[in-house]
Coordinates of C-alpha atoms in Angstrom, one line a residue:
Chain A
M1 CA -28.8 27.9 -15.0
M2 CA -28.9 27.9 -11.2
L3 CA -27.0 25.3 -9.2
A4 CA -30.2 24.1 -7.6
D5 CA -31.7 23.4 -11.1
L6 CA -28.5 21.6 -12.0
V7 CA -28.8 19.3 -9.0
I8 CA -32.5 18.7 -9.4
N9 CA -32.2 17.9 -13.1
S10 CA -29.2 15.7 -12.8
T11 CA -29.9 13.7 -9.7
P12 CA -32.1 10.9 -11.0
D13 CA -29.6 10.1 -13.8
T14 CA -26.3 10.5 -12.1
V15 CA -26.7 9.2 -8.6
H16 CA -26.0 5.5 -8.4
A17 CA -25.2 2.9 -5.7
W18 CA -21.6 2.5 -4.5
R19 CA -19.6 0.1 -6.6
P20 CA -16.6 -1.4 -4.9
F21 CA -13.2 -0.8 -6.6
L22 CA -14.7 1.9 -8.9
D23 CA -16.1 4.4 -6.4
P24 CA -14.2 5.5 -3.3
I25 CA -15.5 4.4 0.1
T26 CA -17.5 6.9 2.2
L27 CA -15.7 7.9 5.4
T28 CA -17.0 10.6 7.6
G29 CA -15.3 12.3 10.5
G30 CA -11.9 11.1 11.7
K31 CA -12.4 7.4 10.8
W32 CA -9.8 7.5 8.1
W33 CA -7.1 7.0 10.8
F34 CA -8.2 3.4 11.2
L35 CA -7.1 2.7 7.6
L36 CA -3.5 3.0 8.9
I37 CA -3.9 -0.3 10.8
P38 CA -4.3 -2.6 7.8
L39 CA -1.6 -0.5 6.0
A40 CA 0.8 -1.2 8.8
F41 CA -0.2 -4.9 8.7
G42 CA 0.4 -5.2 5.0
I43 CA 3.8 -3.4 5.2
S44 CA 4.8 -5.9 8.0
M45 CA 3.6 -8.9 6.0
V46 CA 5.8 -8.1 2.9
Y47 CA 8.8 -6.7 4.9
K48 CA 9.0 -9.8 7.2
A49 CA 8.5 -12.2 4.3
V50 CA 11.7 -10.7 2.7
R51 CA 13.6 -10.1 5.9
L52 CA 13.2 -13.3 8.0
H53 CA 15.7 -16.1 7.6
K54 CA 13.2 -18.7 8.7
M55 CA 9.4 -18.5 8.3
K56 CA 8.7 -20.3 11.5
R57 CA 8.1 -17.2 13.6
Y58 CA 6.6 -15.2 10.7
W59 CA 3.1 -14.3 12.0
R60 CA 4.5 -13.4 15.4
E61 CA 7.1 -11.1 13.9
V62 CA 4.4 -9.6 11.6
L63 CA 2.2 -8.9 14.6
M64 CA 5.1 -7.4 16.5
M65 CA 6.0 -5.1 13.7
T66 CA 2.4 -4.0 13.2
I67 CA 2.2 -3.1 16.8
Q68 CA 5.5 -1.2 16.7
I69 CA 4.4 0.8 13.6
I70 CA 1.1 1.8 15.1
G71 CA 2.7 2.5 18.5
T72 CA 5.3 4.7 16.9
M73 CA 2.6 6.6 14.9
I74 CA 0.6 7.2 18.1
L75 CA 3.7 8.5 19.9
L76 CA 4.6 10.7 17.0
A77 CA 1.0 12.1 17.0
I78 CA 1.3 12.8 20.7
G79 CA 4.7 14.4 20.3
I80 CA 3.5 16.7 17.4
Y81 CA 0.3 17.6 19.3
L82 CA 2.3 18.6 22.4
F83 CA 4.8 20.6 20.2
V84 CA 2.0 22.5 18.5
E85 CA -0.3 23.0 21.4
L86 CA 2.2 23.6 24.2
F87 CA 5.7 24.4 22.9
V88 CA 4.8 26.7 20.0
P89 CA 2.5 29.0 22.2
W90 CA 5.2 29.0 24.9
A91 CA 8.0 29.8 22.4
E92 CA 5.9 32.6 20.9
E93 CA 6.2 34.6 24.1
F94 CA 9.9 35.0 23.5
V95 CA 9.8 36.0 19.9
Chain B
M1 CA 10.3 -26.9 0.5
A2 CA 13.3 -24.6 0.8
E3 CA 12.2 -21.6 2.9
T4 CA 15.7 -20.6 3.9
S5 CA 18.8 -19.7 1.9
K6 CA 22.0 -21.4 2.5
P7 CA 24.8 -18.9 3.1
G8 CA 27.1 -18.7 0.1
S9 CA 25.3 -21.5 -1.8
D10 CA 22.9 -19.5 -3.9
E11 CA 24.3 -15.9 -3.9
R12 CA 23.9 -15.1 -7.5
L13 CA 21.9 -13.2 -10.0
Q14 CA 18.5 -14.7 -10.8
P15 CA 17.1 -12.7 -13.8
A16 CA 14.2 -15.1 -14.4
A17 CA 13.1 -14.7 -10.8
A18 CA 13.4 -10.9 -11.0
V19 CA 11.2 -10.9 -14.2
L20 CA 8.7 -13.2 -12.6
A21 CA 8.6 -11.1 -9.5
F22 CA 7.7 -8.1 -11.7
V23 CA 5.1 -10.1 -13.7
L24 CA 3.2 -11.1 -10.5
P25 CA 4.3 -10.2 -7.0
G26 CA 5.6 -13.2 -5.1
L27 CA 6.1 -15.3 -8.3
G28 CA 9.9 -14.8 -8.2
H29 CA 10.2 -16.4 -4.8
L30 CA 7.8 -19.2 -5.8
H31 CA 10.1 -19.8 -8.8
L32 CA 13.1 -20.1 -6.4
G33 CA 11.2 -22.7 -4.3
E34 CA 10.3 -20.4 -1.4
K35 CA 6.7 -21.2 -1.4
Q36 CA 5.5 -19.7 1.9
R37 CA 7.6 -16.6 1.4
G38 CA 6.2 -16.1 -2.2
I39 CA 2.6 -16.5 -1.0
C40 CA 3.1 -14.1 1.8
I41 CA 4.6 -11.5 -0.6
M42 CA 1.8 -12.1 -3.1
V43 CA -1.0 -11.7 -0.5
G44 CA 0.7 -8.6 1.1
V45 CA 1.5 -6.7 -2.1
L46 CA -1.8 -7.5 -3.9
G47 CA -3.7 -6.9 -0.7
L48 CA -2.2 -3.4 -0.3
F49 CA -2.6 -2.6 -4.0
F50 CA -6.3 -3.7 -4.3
G51 CA -6.9 -2.3 -0.8
G52 CA -5.9 1.1 -2.1
V53 CA -8.2 0.7 -5.1
F54 CA -11.0 -0.4 -2.8
I55 CA -10.5 2.6 -0.5
G56 CA -10.0 5.4 -3.1
G57 CA -11.7 3.8 -6.1
V58 CA -10.0 3.3 -9.5
D59 CA -9.2 7.0 -9.4
V60 CA -6.1 6.3 -7.3
I61 CA -4.3 4.6 -10.2
D62 CA -3.9 7.4 -12.7
S63 CA -0.7 7.8 -14.7
K64 CA -1.8 11.1 -16.3
E65 CA -3.2 13.1 -13.4
D66 CA -1.1 11.5 -10.6
K67 CA 2.2 10.8 -12.4
W68 CA 4.5 10.7 -9.4
P69 CA 2.3 8.3 -7.3
F70 CA 2.0 6.1 -10.4
L71 CA 5.8 5.8 -10.6
A72 CA 5.7 4.3 -7.2
Q73 CA 2.7 2.1 -8.0
A74 CA 4.2 0.8 -11.3
P75 CA 6.6 -1.9 -9.7
V76 CA 3.4 -3.9 -8.8
G77 CA 3.8 -4.9 -12.4
P78 CA 1.4 -5.4 -15.3
L79 CA -1.6 -5.3 -12.9
A80 CA -0.9 -1.7 -12.2
F81 CA -0.6 -0.9 -15.9
A82 CA -3.8 -2.9 -16.6
V83 CA -5.8 -1.0 -14.0
D84 CA -4.4 2.3 -15.3
W85 CA -5.3 1.4 -18.9
L86 CA -8.8 0.4 -17.7
H87 CA -9.1 3.7 -15.9
Q88 CA -7.9 5.9 -18.7
N89 CA -9.8 4.2 -21.5
K90 CA -13.0 2.9 -19.9
L91 CA -13.7 4.6 -16.6
K92 CA -12.3 8.1 -16.7
A93 CA -14.7 10.8 -15.4
N94 CA -14.5 13.8 -17.7
D95 CA -14.3 17.2 -16.0
P96 CA -17.2 19.5 -17.1
P97 CA -16.2 22.4 -19.3
P98 CA -16.5 25.9 -17.7
G99 CA -20.1 26.9 -17.5
A100 CA -21.4 23.4 -18.2
S101 CA -25.2 23.2 -18.2
A102 CA -27.5 20.5 -16.8
D103 CA -27.7 19.1 -20.4
W104 CA -24.0 18.5 -20.4
F105 CA -24.3 16.5 -17.2
R106 CA -27.2 14.5 -18.6
D107 CA -25.3 13.7 -21.8
N108 CA -22.0 13.0 -20.1
K109 CA -22.9 10.9 -17.1
P110 CA -19.7 10.1 -15.3
N111 CA -19.3 6.3 -15.0
R112 CA -17.6 6.6 -11.7
T113 CA -17.0 9.0 -8.8
K114 CA -13.8 10.9 -8.4
S115 CA -12.2 10.3 -5.0
L116 CA -11.2 13.3 -3.0
S117 CA -9.5 14.2 0.3
H118 CA -8.3 11.5 2.7
V119 CA -9.8 8.5 0.9
N120 CA -7.9 9.5 -2.2
E121 CA -4.7 10.1 -0.3
V122 CA -4.8 6.9 1.7
G123 CA -5.9 4.9 -1.3
W124 CA -2.9 6.0 -3.4
L125 CA -0.6 5.6 -0.4
Y126 CA -1.7 2.0 -0.1
A127 CA -1.1 1.3 -3.8
S128 CA 2.2 3.3 -3.8
I129 CA 3.6 1.4 -0.8
A130 CA 2.6 -1.9 -2.5
G131 CA 4.6 -0.9 -5.5
M132 CA 7.7 0.1 -3.5
L133 CA 7.5 -3.0 -1.4
N134 CA 7.3 -5.1 -4.6
A135 CA 10.4 -3.3 -5.9
I136 CA 12.3 -4.6 -2.8
C137 CA 10.9 -8.1 -3.5
I138 CA 12.0 -7.9 -7.1
I139 CA 15.6 -7.0 -6.0
D140 CA 15.5 -9.8 -3.4
A141 CA 14.4 -12.4 -5.9
G142 CA 16.8 -11.1 -8.6
W143 CA 19.8 -11.1 -6.4
H144 CA 19.2 -14.1 -4.2
A145 CA 21.7 -13.4 -1.5
P146 CA 21.6 -15.5 1.7
R147 CA 19.5 -13.8 4.4
R148 CA 21.3 -12.3 7.3
R149 CA 21.0 -14.5 10.3
R150 CA 19.1 -13.0 13.2
K151 CA 20.1 -13.8 16.7
D152 CA 16.8 -15.5 17.2
D153 CA 17.5 -17.9 14.3
T154 CA 20.8 -19.2 15.6
P155 CA 20.6 -22.4 17.6
K156 CA 20.5 -21.7 21.3
V157 CA 23.1 -23.2 23.7
V158 CA 21.0 -25.1 26.2
G159 CA 23.6 -25.6 28.9
K160 CA 27.3 -25.5 29.5
M161 CA 29.3 -28.5 28.3
D162 CA 30.7 -30.5 31.2
V163 CA 34.4 -31.0 30.7
A164 CA 35.6 -33.7 33.0

């Protein structure tokens, strides 16, 4: 059976609406990077809850750590981009 | 409400707190009387775990196909095992046999969609980090050592003492 027949025959039965927690979310393009922001926030929440002596400055510390993680990831991305795009082509000339 | 640990006063093994921290993230600290800390751990760990399941679907918790990530996810506790059991026994999408026909797909409708690519990777990363963070929380609750004082926590000297 051809692939087209397979799709046509199976579509009405198998296609269903998105169900949260069962089906993955649909992300197109480069949007998946934005998922790293809540990840950094969650890591900061748990880490600072364990680490801090007093909980008085908790949310401020969480925010600071989140910004530090995201900032470091951006700097690493820039560093790797420059390494691949500039340094590697430049170094190739000497090999 | 005791949110801080007194140095030297409670540095001892707390097996009940460690077990409770494994049963439900944050419960160990709640048991030790650290209410705010326990709630923050609970919200953080469960938020990351279910955030991962939300992003990648139930497919990100799979002890059979993704054994190594599941080892990191397991410290979340019975919840991780429950989701895995549910996945393996009720929601598993069976791979079609080689040369499967349209009839096979009609008779074996998958009851969920398999997650692929970045959503799968980010999903299991969320759940794995949740598990590893809860492992730290279990150790912290189990060995309840006084927290190291940060410079910010020490009382500030307002001014010099006038010595007449």
